[in-house]
Amino acid sequence: DVKVTQSSRYLVKRTGEKVFLECVQDMDHENMFWYRQDPGLGLRLIYFSYDVKMKEKGDIPEGYSVSREKKERFSLILESASTNQTSMYLCASSLGFGYGETQYFGPGTRLLVL
Amino acid sequence: QQQVKQSPQSLIVQKGGISIINCAYENTAFDYFPWYQQFPGKGPALLIAIRPDVSEKKEGRFTISFNKSAKQFSLHIMDSQPGDSATYFCAASKRSNDYKLSFGAGTTVTVRA
């Protein structure tokens, strides 16, 4: 079974703090994704990585950065957390060989920025 | 703006009833349409998917109906069970941008016993 794990289930941070969200997948997948999930908005793609050290902006990259130093690990960084970044953050991975692939999601990190 | 519009936002159905969730899109380049199911406290998981060369796909009690001319697709859950209570997301992607899924806003389905 594909397993995508996220470092924290819940996080509480202060405005202005630097926040790191970590994601690890164990299936040697090429692609990794970060989404945020908000009620009424569904899942929105923040960043995507198709290879180590490679990244592409998604639909809402502002205020976020990412790092992928190893194939299995993809980190989302909030350089200076703001209250409007309070959300559920979901990491996903996919094989990376073609079109219409299944994305496998982690359980999510619920972030509260005070 | 959301590229895939999903409705209703929530629905309640009695055990044994049919749940129907609808999605519509504008971008005719979309050619892969998956549905993801999310239980509370879990990440979404692929439930069923369809490509536009077929008008219907069935897997157990779950059926996708696809209307290419209307740019609409729907999920039908037959004989709904309490264990089907979850949030369902439709999504779409295009061959030229195959990694990127555009998700609908989600529908929370509650099945009453």
PDB file of C-alpha atoms in Angstrom, chain B:
ATOM      1  CA  GLN B   1     -12.062  30.781 -10.165  1.00  0.00           C
ATOM      2  CA  GLN B   2     -13.082  27.194  -9.783  1.00  0.00           C
ATOM      3  CA  GLN B   3     -12.759  25.318 -13.069  1.00  0.00           C
ATOM      4  CA  VAL B   4     -15.054  22.534 -11.910  1.00  0.00           C
ATOM      5  CA  LYS B   5     -18.379  23.460 -10.317  1.00  0.00           C
ATOM      6  CA  GLN B   6     -19.873  20.882  -7.971  1.00  0.00           C
ATOM      7  CA  SER B   7     -23.337  20.641  -6.456  1.00  0.00           C
ATOM      8  CA  PRO B   8     -24.964  20.230  -4.028  1.00  0.00           C
ATOM      9  CA  GLN B   9     -22.737  21.336  -1.168  1.00  0.00           C
ATOM     10  CA  SER B  10     -24.319  18.700   1.057  1.00  0.00           C
ATOM     11  CA  LEU B  11     -27.022  16.101   0.944  1.00  0.00           C
ATOM     12  CA  ILE B  12     -28.779  13.746   3.310  1.00  0.00           C
ATOM     13  CA  VAL B  13     -30.135  10.433   2.086  1.00  0.00           C
ATOM     14  CA  GLN B  14     -31.829   7.531   3.780  1.00  0.00           C
ATOM     15  CA  LYS B  15     -30.143   4.157   3.875  1.00  0.00           C
ATOM     16  CA  GLY B  16     -30.910   2.353   0.629  1.00  0.00           C
ATOM     17  CA  GLY B  17     -31.543   5.568  -1.294  1.00  0.00           C
ATOM     18  CA  ILE B  18     -29.658   7.057  -4.212  1.00  0.00           C
ATOM     19  CA  SER B  19     -27.154   9.890  -3.777  1.00  0.00           C
ATOM     20  CA  ILE B  20     -26.488  12.048  -6.819  1.00  0.00           C
ATOM     21  CA  ILE B  21     -23.692  14.598  -7.086  1.00  0.00           C
ATOM     22  CA  ASN B  22     -23.249  16.764 -10.151  1.00  0.00           C
ATOM     23  CA  CYS B  23     -20.233  18.500 -11.646  1.00  0.00           C
ATOM     24  CA  ALA B  24     -19.843  20.837 -14.596  1.00  0.00           C
ATOM     25  CA  TYR B  25     -16.805  22.204 -16.378  1.00  0.00           C
ATOM     26  CA  GLU B  26     -16.070  24.723 -19.112  1.00  0.00           C
ATOM     27  CA  ASN B  27     -12.620  23.737 -20.336  1.00  0.00           C
ATOM     28  CA  THR B  28     -13.087  21.350 -23.268  1.00  0.00           C
ATOM     29  CA  ALA B  29      -9.437  20.293 -22.933  1.00  0.00           C
ATOM     30  CA  PHE B  30     -10.315  18.315 -19.809  1.00  0.00           C
ATOM     31  CA  ASP B  31     -10.287  14.632 -20.607  1.00  0.00           C
ATOM     32  CA  TYR B  32      -9.909  12.753 -17.338  1.00  0.00           C
ATOM     33  CA  PHE B  33     -12.529  12.948 -14.593  1.00  0.00           C
ATOM     34  CA  PRO B  34     -11.867  11.239 -11.261  1.00  0.00           C
ATOM     35  CA  TRP B  35     -13.925  11.249  -8.091  1.00  0.00           C
ATOM     36  CA  TYR B  36     -12.235  11.247  -4.704  1.00  0.00           C
ATOM     37  CA  GLN B  37     -13.823  10.192  -1.411  1.00  0.00           C
ATOM     38  CA  GLN B  38     -12.733  11.649   1.911  1.00  0.00           C
ATOM     39  CA  PHE B  39     -13.695  10.326   5.341  1.00  0.00           C
ATOM     40  CA  PRO B  40     -13.360  12.566   8.408  1.00  0.00           C
ATOM     41  CA  GLY B  41      -9.769  12.758   9.589  1.00  0.00           C
ATOM     42  CA  LYS B  42      -8.417  11.145   6.423  1.00  0.00           C
ATOM     43  CA  GLY B  43      -7.022  12.358   3.142  1.00  0.00           C
ATOM     44  CA  PRO B  44      -9.036  11.953  -0.063  1.00  0.00           C
ATOM     45  CA  ALA B  45      -8.748   8.630  -1.898  1.00  0.00           C
ATOM     46  CA  LEU B  46      -9.571   7.814  -5.509  1.00  0.00           C
ATOM     47  CA  LEU B  47     -13.023   6.269  -5.774  1.00  0.00           C
ATOM     48  CA  ILE B  48     -13.695   5.974  -9.499  1.00  0.00           C
ATOM     49  CA  ALA B  49     -12.630   7.748 -12.697  1.00  0.00           C
ATOM     50  CA  ILE B  50     -13.833   8.130 -16.273  1.00  0.00           C
ATOM     51  CA  ARG B  51     -12.440   9.276 -19.598  1.00  0.00           C
ATOM     52  CA  PRO B  52     -14.718  10.907 -22.205  1.00  0.00           C
ATOM     53  CA  ASP B  53     -14.649   8.010 -24.632  1.00  0.00           C
ATOM     54  CA  VAL B  54     -17.361   6.340 -22.519  1.00  0.00           C
ATOM     55  CA  SER B  55     -20.639   7.765 -21.212  1.00  0.00           C
ATOM     56  CA  GLU B  56     -20.863   5.661 -18.074  1.00  0.00           C
ATOM     57  CA  LYS B  57     -18.635   3.703 -15.747  1.00  0.00           C
ATOM     58  CA  LYS B  58     -19.829   1.522 -12.917  1.00  0.00           C
ATOM     59  CA  GLU B  59     -17.900   0.054 -10.004  1.00  0.00           C
ATOM     60  CA  GLY B  60     -20.086  -1.723  -7.522  1.00  0.00           C
ATOM     61  CA  ARG B  61     -22.670   0.718  -6.187  1.00  0.00           C
ATOM     62  CA  PHE B  62     -20.851   3.739  -7.649  1.00  0.00           C
ATOM     63  CA  THR B  63     -21.556   4.972 -11.171  1.00  0.00           C
ATOM     64  CA  ILE B  64     -20.172   7.934 -13.101  1.00  0.00           C
ATOM     65  CA  SER B  65     -22.347   9.316 -15.870  1.00  0.00           C
ATOM     66  CA  PHE B  66     -20.637  11.568 -18.380  1.00  0.00           C
ATOM     67  CA  ASN B  67     -22.262  13.971 -20.854  1.00  0.00           C
ATOM     68  CA  LYS B  68     -19.556  15.406 -23.097  1.00  0.00           C
ATOM     69  CA  SER B  69     -21.830  17.757 -25.051  1.00  0.00           C
ATOM     70  CA  ALA B  70     -23.208  19.288 -21.857  1.00  0.00           C
ATOM     71  CA  LYS B  71     -19.782  19.283 -20.185  1.00  0.00           C
ATOM     72  CA  GLN B  72     -21.253  17.623 -17.139  1.00  0.00           C
ATOM     73  CA  PHE B  73     -20.579  14.492 -15.166  1.00  0.00           C
ATOM     74  CA  SER B  74     -22.195  13.017 -12.104  1.00  0.00           C
ATOM     75  CA  LEU B  75     -21.668  10.420  -9.406  1.00  0.00           C
ATOM     76  CA  HIS B  76     -24.520   8.138  -8.428  1.00  0.00           C
ATOM     77  CA  ILE B  77     -24.312   6.117  -5.229  1.00  0.00           C
ATOM     78  CA  MET B  78     -26.902   3.371  -5.380  1.00  0.00           C
ATOM     79  CA  ASP B  79     -28.278   1.663  -2.262  1.00  0.00           C
ATOM     80  CA  SER B  80     -26.492   4.248  -0.091  1.00  0.00           C
ATOM     81  CA  GLN B  81     -25.091   2.908   3.181  1.00  0.00           C
ATOM     82  CA  PRO B  82     -24.073   4.693   6.401  1.00  0.00           C
ATOM     83  CA  GLY B  83     -20.478   3.771   5.561  1.00  0.00           C
ATOM     84  CA  ASP B  84     -20.758   5.944   2.430  1.00  0.00           C
ATOM     85  CA  SER B  85     -21.062   9.052   4.608  1.00  0.00           C
ATOM     86  CA  ALA B  86     -18.102  11.125   3.470  1.00  0.00           C
ATOM     87  CA  THR B  87     -17.134  14.153   1.425  1.00  0.00           C
ATOM     88  CA  TYR B  88     -16.919  13.559  -2.304  1.00  0.00           C
ATOM     89  CA  PHE B  89     -14.827  15.646  -4.690  1.00  0.00           C
ATOM     90  CA  CYS B  90     -15.059  15.619  -8.440  1.00  0.00           C
ATOM     91  CA  ALA B  91     -11.973  16.639 -10.386  1.00  0.00           C
ATOM     92  CA  ALA B  92     -10.714  17.076 -13.915  1.00  0.00           C
ATOM     93  CA  SER B  93      -7.406  17.169 -15.707  1.00  0.00           C
ATOM     94  CA  LYS B  94      -6.137  17.507 -19.248  1.00  0.00           C
ATOM     95  CA  ARG B  95      -3.655  15.383 -21.137  1.00  0.00           C
ATOM     96  CA  SER B  96      -1.379  18.336 -21.859  1.00  0.00           C
ATOM     97  CA  ASN B  97      -1.068  19.074 -18.151  1.00  0.00           C
ATOM     98  CA  ASP B  98      -1.501  15.602 -16.833  1.00  0.00           C
ATOM     99  CA  TYR B  99      -0.279  16.028 -13.300  1.00  0.00           C
ATOM    100  CA  LYS B 100      -2.641  18.811 -12.341  1.00  0.00           C
ATOM    101  CA  LEU B 101      -6.122  18.066 -11.024  1.00  0.00           C
ATOM    102  CA  SER B 102      -8.753  20.806 -10.748  1.00  0.00           C
ATOM    103  CA  PHE B 103     -11.086  19.900  -7.899  1.00  0.00           C
ATOM    104  CA  GLY B 104     -14.707  20.795  -7.262  1.00  0.00           C
ATOM    105  CA  ALA B 105     -15.734  22.308  -3.935  1.00  0.00           C
ATOM    106  CA  GLY B 106     -16.885  19.005  -2.479  1.00  0.00           C
ATOM    107  CA  THR B 107     -20.196  17.455  -1.399  1.00  0.00           C
ATOM    108  CA  THR B 108     -20.761  16.138   2.096  1.00  0.00           C
ATOM    109  CA  VAL B 109     -23.012  13.085   1.965  1.00  0.00           C
ATOM    110  CA  THR B 110     -24.766  11.885   5.098  1.00  0.00           C
ATOM    111  CA  VAL B 111     -26.559   8.552   4.951  1.00  0.00           C
ATOM    112  CA  ARG B 112     -29.128   8.110   7.725  1.00  0.00           C
ATOM    113  CA  ALA B 113     -29.707   4.586   9.007  1.00  0.00           C
TER     114      ALA B 113
END
